[in-house]
XYZ file of C-alpha atoms in Angstrom:
160
model
C -16.554 5.761 8.809
C -14.245 2.857 9.500
C -10.495 3.254 9.571
C -8.650 0.231 8.206
C -4.884 -0.085 8.339
C -2.728 -1.946 5.839
C 0.025 -3.837 7.615
C 3.134 -5.190 5.903
C 5.853 -7.585 6.953
C 8.929 -8.595 4.979
C 12.473 -9.818 5.289
C 14.790 -6.907 4.457
C 18.330 -7.769 3.383
C 20.677 -4.826 4.094
C 17.765 -2.402 3.603
C 15.587 -0.108 5.689
C 12.856 2.526 5.187
C 10.747 0.687 2.623
C 7.938 3.096 1.789
C 5.439 4.296 -0.759
C 7.012 7.254 -2.569
C 5.122 10.445 -3.366
C 1.527 11.624 -3.453
C 1.084 9.891 -6.823
C 1.860 6.417 -5.395
C -0.955 4.075 -6.394
C -2.401 1.753 -3.765
C -3.940 -1.202 -5.653
C -6.816 -2.794 -3.722
C -9.756 -5.109 -4.165
C -12.789 -3.759 -2.328
C -15.916 -5.321 -0.842
C -19.215 -3.465 -0.522
C -20.262 -3.228 3.119
C -23.943 -3.331 2.170
C -24.253 -6.336 -0.156
C -20.819 -7.995 0.076
C -20.027 -7.726 -3.648
C -16.287 -7.580 -4.339
C -14.504 -5.819 -7.190
C -13.300 -8.337 -9.797
C -10.203 -6.319 -10.647
C -7.867 -4.222 -8.544
C -8.785 -0.546 -8.302
C -6.255 2.091 -7.363
C -6.247 5.222 -5.299
C -3.606 7.853 -4.578
C -3.212 11.034 -2.586
C -2.924 13.076 -5.788
C -6.378 11.985 -7.016
C -9.573 13.232 -5.415
C -13.156 12.651 -6.471
C -16.227 14.540 -5.214
C -18.750 12.718 -3.039
C -22.406 12.693 -4.086
C -24.399 15.597 -2.651
C -21.361 17.859 -2.195
C -20.259 16.180 1.055
C -16.575 16.605 0.354
C -14.200 14.353 -1.548
C -12.295 11.077 -1.278
C -9.337 9.407 -2.960
C -11.740 6.965 -4.631
C -15.508 7.058 -5.035
C -16.923 3.818 -6.403
C -20.449 2.674 -7.167
C -21.247 -0.942 -6.279
C -22.160 -2.902 -9.417
C -24.624 -5.084 -7.507
C -26.542 -2.749 -5.167
C -25.656 0.618 -6.821
C -24.582 2.240 -3.544
C -21.930 4.929 -3.710
C -19.002 4.032 -1.470
C -15.711 5.804 -0.863
C -12.243 5.204 0.482
C -9.747 7.901 1.417
C -6.050 7.709 2.257
C -5.161 9.321 5.587
C -2.006 11.169 4.524
C -0.389 11.438 7.963
C -0.702 7.668 8.449
C 1.807 6.707 5.738
C 4.984 5.390 7.340
C 8.034 3.339 6.295
C 8.720 -0.309 7.105
C 12.193 -0.327 8.678
C 14.853 -2.921 9.482
C 13.798 -2.619 13.148
C 10.250 -3.719 12.194
C 11.413 -7.071 10.732
C 9.749 -9.610 11.011
C 6.655 -8.038 12.633
C 3.603 -6.674 10.836
C 3.524 -2.873 10.827
C 0.782 -0.502 9.678
C 2.144 1.495 6.719
C -1.068 3.322 5.739
C -4.594 3.839 7.059
C -7.682 4.168 4.878
C -10.909 5.952 5.850
C -13.552 3.575 4.481
C -17.178 4.524 3.963
C -19.398 1.655 2.847
C -16.509 -0.396 1.527
C -13.563 -2.342 2.920
C -10.329 -3.546 1.303
C -9.894 -7.310 0.956
C -6.721 -7.639 -1.134
C -3.600 -5.553 -1.761
C -1.178 -5.710 -4.698
C 2.063 -3.804 -3.980
C 3.215 -3.341 -7.627
C 5.613 -0.424 -8.330
C 6.616 2.957 -6.893
C 8.305 1.865 -3.663
C 11.635 3.190 -2.402
C 14.099 1.823 0.144
C 17.480 2.779 1.615
C 20.663 0.803 2.113
C 20.804 0.006 5.818
C 24.506 0.906 6.207
C 25.145 3.137 3.187
C 21.949 5.180 3.013
C 21.900 4.547 -0.750
C 18.426 5.328 -2.073
C 16.849 2.644 -4.220
C 14.130 4.185 -6.393
C 11.570 2.279 -8.421
C 11.466 -0.794 -6.201
C 9.067 -3.162 -7.992
C 7.221 -5.472 -5.597
C 4.800 -6.893 -8.165
C 6.488 -10.301 -7.737
C 6.451 -9.951 -3.892
C 10.291 -10.092 -3.910
C 12.923 -7.638 -5.126
C 16.725 -7.600 -5.138
C 19.555 -5.334 -6.239
C 23.168 -4.509 -5.392
C 24.487 -1.683 -3.183
C 27.690 -0.397 -4.815
C 28.769 1.582 -1.721
C 28.823 -1.417 0.609
C 29.328 -4.035 -2.131
C 26.454 -6.079 -0.734
C 23.331 -7.547 -2.201
C 20.090 -5.973 -0.985
C 16.603 -7.353 -1.160
C 13.019 -7.572 0.015
C 11.636 -11.063 0.484
C 8.573 -12.838 1.869
C 6.341 -9.761 1.615
C 3.036 -10.294 3.412
C 0.083 -8.016 4.143
C -2.932 -7.868 6.421
C -5.801 -5.427 6.930
C -6.709 -4.398 10.498
C -9.209 -1.997 12.030
C -7.256 1.084 13.064
């Protein structure tokens, strides 16, 4: 079992508490088999609300995937208590926002897509449905009459 953290960094304009919202948030990853090195062609997703049984009744994981090249069964699980927001105080540093328990597989790419939320830094206005599929996002905070945005989103995987 290897724990791998996903770190994010971004420029937040008048925002704080950027985070994945809800147990049904989908983490889109490309994965590499630890045995043969084969990588998934497409992004696969996993969420806290989905659980698949491991072969031989050894429990369950958020995603169980069979390698197309070597046929090994690998799994990756989201560690629920590891999910944390990226705040205005974290800018511009990388911060771990989630940790995955990886068995036989490791993530190589991350696509943020949809389902994020953020708060206005001064107003506390909640911005639902933040779409980071273009790596940038902007809106307008009516309470403070200021533009808000997320720019220069970057990610990195680290051993946790």
